[in-house]
mmCIF file of C-alpha atoms in Angstrom:
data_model
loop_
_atom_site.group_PDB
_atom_site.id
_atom_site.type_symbol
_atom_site.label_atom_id
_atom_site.label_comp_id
_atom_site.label_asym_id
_atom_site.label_seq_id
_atom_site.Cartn_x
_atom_site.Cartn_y
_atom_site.Cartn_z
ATOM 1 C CA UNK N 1 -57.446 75.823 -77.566
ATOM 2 C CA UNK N 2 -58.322 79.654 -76.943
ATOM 3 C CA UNK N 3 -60.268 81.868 -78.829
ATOM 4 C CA UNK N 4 -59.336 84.338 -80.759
ATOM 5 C CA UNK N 5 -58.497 87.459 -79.062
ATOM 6 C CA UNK N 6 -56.349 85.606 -76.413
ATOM 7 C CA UNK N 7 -55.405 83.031 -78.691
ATOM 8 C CA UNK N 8 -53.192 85.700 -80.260
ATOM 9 C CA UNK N 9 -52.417 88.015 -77.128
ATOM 10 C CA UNK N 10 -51.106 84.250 -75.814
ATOM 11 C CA UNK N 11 -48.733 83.480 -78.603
ATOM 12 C CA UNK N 12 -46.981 86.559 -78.486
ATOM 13 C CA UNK N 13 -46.270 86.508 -74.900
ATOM 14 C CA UNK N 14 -45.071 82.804 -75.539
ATOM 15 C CA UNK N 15 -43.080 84.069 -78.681
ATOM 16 C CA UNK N 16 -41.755 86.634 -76.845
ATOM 17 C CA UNK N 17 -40.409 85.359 -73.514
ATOM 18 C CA UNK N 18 -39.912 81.392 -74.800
ATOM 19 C CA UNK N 19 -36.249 80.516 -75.686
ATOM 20 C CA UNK N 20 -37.054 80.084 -79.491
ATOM 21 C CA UNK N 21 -35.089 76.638 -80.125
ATOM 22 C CA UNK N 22 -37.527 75.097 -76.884
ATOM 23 C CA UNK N 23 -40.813 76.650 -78.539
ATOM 24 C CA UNK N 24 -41.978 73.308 -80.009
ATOM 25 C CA UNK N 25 -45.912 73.547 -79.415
ATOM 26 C CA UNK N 26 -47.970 76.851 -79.562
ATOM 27 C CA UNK N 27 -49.520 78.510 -75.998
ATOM 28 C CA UNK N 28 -51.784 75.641 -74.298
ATOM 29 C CA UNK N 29 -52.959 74.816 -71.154
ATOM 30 C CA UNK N 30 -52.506 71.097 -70.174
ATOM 31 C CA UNK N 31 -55.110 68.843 -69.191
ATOM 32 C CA UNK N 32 -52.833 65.795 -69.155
ATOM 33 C CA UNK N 33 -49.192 65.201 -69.999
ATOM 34 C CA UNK N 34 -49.229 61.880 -71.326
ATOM 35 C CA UNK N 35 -51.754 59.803 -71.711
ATOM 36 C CA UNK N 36 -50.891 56.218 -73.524
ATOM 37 C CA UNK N 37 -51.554 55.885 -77.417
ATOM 38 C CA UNK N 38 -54.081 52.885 -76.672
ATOM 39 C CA UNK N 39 -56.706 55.541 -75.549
ATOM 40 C CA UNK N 40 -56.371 57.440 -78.355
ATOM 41 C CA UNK N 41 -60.064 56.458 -80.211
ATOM 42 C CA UNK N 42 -61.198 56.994 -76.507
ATOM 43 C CA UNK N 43 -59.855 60.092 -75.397
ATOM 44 C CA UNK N 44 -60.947 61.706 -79.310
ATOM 45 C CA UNK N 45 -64.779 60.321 -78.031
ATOM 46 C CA UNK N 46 -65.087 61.863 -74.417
ATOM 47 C CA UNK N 47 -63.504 64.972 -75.997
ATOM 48 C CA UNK N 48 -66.013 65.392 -78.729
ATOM 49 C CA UNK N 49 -68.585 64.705 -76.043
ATOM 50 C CA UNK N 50 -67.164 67.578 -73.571
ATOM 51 C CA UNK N 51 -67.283 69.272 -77.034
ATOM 52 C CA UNK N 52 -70.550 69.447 -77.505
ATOM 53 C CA UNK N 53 -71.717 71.420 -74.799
ATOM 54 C CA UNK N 54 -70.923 75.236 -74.157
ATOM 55 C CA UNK N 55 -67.515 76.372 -73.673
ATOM 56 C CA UNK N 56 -65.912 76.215 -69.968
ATOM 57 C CA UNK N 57 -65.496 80.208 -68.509
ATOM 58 C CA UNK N 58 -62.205 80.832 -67.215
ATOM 59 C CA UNK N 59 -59.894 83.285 -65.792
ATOM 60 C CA UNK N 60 -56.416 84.267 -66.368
ATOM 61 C CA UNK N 61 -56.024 85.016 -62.625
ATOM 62 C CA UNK N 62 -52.349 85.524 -61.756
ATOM 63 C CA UNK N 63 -48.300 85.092 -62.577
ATOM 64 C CA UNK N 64 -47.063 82.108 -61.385
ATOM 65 C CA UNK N 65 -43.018 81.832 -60.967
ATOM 66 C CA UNK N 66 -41.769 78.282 -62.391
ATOM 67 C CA UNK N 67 -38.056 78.866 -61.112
ATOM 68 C CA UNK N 68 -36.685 78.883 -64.499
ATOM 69 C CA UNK N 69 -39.975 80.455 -66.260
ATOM 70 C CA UNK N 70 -43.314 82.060 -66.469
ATOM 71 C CA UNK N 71 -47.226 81.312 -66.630
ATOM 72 C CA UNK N 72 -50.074 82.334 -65.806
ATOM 73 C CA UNK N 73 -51.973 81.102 -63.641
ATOM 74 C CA UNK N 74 -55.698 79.787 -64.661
ATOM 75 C CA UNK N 75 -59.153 78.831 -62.982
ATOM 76 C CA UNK N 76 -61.906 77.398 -64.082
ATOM 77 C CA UNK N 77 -64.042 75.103 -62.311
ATOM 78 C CA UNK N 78 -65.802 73.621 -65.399
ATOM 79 C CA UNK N 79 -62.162 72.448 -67.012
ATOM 80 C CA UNK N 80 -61.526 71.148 -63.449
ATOM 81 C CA UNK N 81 -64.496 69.105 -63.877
ATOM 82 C CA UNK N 82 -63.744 68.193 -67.673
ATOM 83 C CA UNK N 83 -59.981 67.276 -66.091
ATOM 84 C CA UNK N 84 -61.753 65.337 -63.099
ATOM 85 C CA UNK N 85 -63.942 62.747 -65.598
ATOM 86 C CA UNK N 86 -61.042 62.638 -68.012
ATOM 87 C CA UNK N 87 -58.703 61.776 -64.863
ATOM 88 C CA UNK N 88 -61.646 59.321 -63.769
ATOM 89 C CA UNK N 89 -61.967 57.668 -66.993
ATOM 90 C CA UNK N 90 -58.306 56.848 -67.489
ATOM 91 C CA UNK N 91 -57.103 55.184 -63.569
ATOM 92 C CA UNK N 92 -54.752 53.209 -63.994
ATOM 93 C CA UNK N 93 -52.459 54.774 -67.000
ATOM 94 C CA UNK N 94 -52.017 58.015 -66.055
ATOM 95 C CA UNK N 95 -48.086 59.035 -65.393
ATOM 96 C CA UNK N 96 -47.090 60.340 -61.935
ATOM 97 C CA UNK N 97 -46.885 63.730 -63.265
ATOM 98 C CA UNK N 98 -50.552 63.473 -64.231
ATOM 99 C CA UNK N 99 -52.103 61.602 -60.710
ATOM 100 C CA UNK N 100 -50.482 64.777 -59.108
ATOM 101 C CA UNK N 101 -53.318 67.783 -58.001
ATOM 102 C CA UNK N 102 -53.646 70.019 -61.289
ATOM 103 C CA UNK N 103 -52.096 73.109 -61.600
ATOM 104 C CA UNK N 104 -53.690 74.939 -64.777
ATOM 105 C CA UNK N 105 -51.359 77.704 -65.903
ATOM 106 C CA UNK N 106 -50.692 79.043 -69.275
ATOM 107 C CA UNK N 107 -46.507 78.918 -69.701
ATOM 108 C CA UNK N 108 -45.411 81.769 -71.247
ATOM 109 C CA UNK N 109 -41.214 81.371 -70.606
ATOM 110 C CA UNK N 110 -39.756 78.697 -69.498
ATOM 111 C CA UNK N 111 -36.053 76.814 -69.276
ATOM 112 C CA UNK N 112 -34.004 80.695 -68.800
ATOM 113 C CA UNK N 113 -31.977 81.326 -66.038
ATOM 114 C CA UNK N 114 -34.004 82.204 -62.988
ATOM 115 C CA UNK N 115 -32.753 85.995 -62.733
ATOM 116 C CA UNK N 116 -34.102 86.415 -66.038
ATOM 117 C CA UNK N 117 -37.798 84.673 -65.290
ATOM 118 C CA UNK N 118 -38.044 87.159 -62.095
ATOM 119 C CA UNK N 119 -37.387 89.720 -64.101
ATOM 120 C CA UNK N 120 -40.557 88.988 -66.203
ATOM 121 C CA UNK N 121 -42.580 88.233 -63.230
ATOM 122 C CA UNK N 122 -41.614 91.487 -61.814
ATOM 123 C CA UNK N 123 -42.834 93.361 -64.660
ATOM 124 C CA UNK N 124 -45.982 91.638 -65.440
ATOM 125 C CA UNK N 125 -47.009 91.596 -61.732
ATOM 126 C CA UNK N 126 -47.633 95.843 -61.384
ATOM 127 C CA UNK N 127 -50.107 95.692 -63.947
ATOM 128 C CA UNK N 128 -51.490 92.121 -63.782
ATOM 129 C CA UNK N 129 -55.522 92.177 -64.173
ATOM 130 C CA UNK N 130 -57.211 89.193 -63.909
ATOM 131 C CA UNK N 131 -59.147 88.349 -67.209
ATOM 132 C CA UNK N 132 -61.503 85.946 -68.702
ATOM 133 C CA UNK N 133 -60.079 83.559 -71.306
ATOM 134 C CA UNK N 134 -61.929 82.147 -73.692
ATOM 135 C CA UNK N 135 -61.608 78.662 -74.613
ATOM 136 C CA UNK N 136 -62.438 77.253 -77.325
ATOM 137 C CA UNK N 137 -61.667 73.630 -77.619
ATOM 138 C CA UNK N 138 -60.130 70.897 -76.542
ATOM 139 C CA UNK N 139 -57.131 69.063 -78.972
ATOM 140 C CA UNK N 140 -54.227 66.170 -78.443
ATOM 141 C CA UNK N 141 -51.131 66.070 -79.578
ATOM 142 C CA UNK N 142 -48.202 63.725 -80.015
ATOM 143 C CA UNK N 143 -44.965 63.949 -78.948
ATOM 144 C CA UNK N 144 -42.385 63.152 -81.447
ATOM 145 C CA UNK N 145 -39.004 63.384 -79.725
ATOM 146 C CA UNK N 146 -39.038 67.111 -80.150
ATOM 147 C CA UNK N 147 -41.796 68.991 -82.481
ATOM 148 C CA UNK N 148 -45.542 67.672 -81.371
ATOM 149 C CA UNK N 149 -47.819 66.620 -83.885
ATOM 150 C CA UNK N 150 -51.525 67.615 -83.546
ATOM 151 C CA UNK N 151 -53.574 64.678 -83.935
ATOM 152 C CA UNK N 152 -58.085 65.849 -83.177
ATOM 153 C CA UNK N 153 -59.015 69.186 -82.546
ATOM 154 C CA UNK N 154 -62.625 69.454 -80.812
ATOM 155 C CA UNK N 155 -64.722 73.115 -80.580
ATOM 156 C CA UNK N 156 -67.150 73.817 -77.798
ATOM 157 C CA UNK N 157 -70.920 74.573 -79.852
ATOM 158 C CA UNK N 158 -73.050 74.058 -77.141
#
């Protein structure tokens, strides 16, 4: 979850550039893409333990070109580390998708036609400044064969 400011700078770029009947979930960044509903309890536990101390810093720090769409991409050592433990704590039932080396990006477009995603890159890209992003939590979700239902929500207050 982000805070605030780029909670709502996010969103807009995502309502913006996102084909509107794919827009199922608002802007996120993805720790995991499926994790099995067995560890739910779990996962809610080590999240409201990450939770508890301060918020991770990190940077929106460039465009990234998905073929057919846009992010942005994101570092942050501290959610690697988060990611890392979670990753750690869950061997064994984690998809390939999810074994693979994380990539954190933000998507802000994705599933157009390819012309139309370079476009996008090419005019973000002039002007691009990296920024800091504030996060502010950490949630799940469930997929439901097309909308996502939130299930926990945890904020940093360390």
């Amino acid at each position: 979850m982000f805070g605030d400011g780029d909670n709502g700078w996010l969103q807009e770029m995502r309502r913006t550039h996102f084909p509107p009947e794919r827009n199922q979930v608002p802007a996120h960044l993805t720790l995991f893409h499926h994790l099995p509903p067995g560890v739910e309890r779990e996962l809610s536990q080590r999240l409201a333990t990450y939770a508890a101390t301060p918020a991770p810093r990190a940077t929106i720090a460039g465009v990234i070109d998905l073929g057919a769409g846009t992010a942005f991409r994101v570092e942050s050592e501290e959610l690697e580390d988060i990611r890392y433990a979670l990753a750690e704590a869950f061997r064994g039932l984690l998809i390939p998708q999810d074994q693979a080396p994380w990539r954190p990006h933000i998507t802000i477009q994705n599933k157009v036609d390819p012309k139309e995603a370079k476009r996008l890159q090419q005019q973000l890209r002039p002007t691009f400044q990296p920024r800091p992003l504030a996060i502010k939590g950490l949630a799940s979700w469930r997929y439901m064969g097309g909308p996502w239902e939130p299930i926990r929500s945890h904020v940093f207050r360390g």
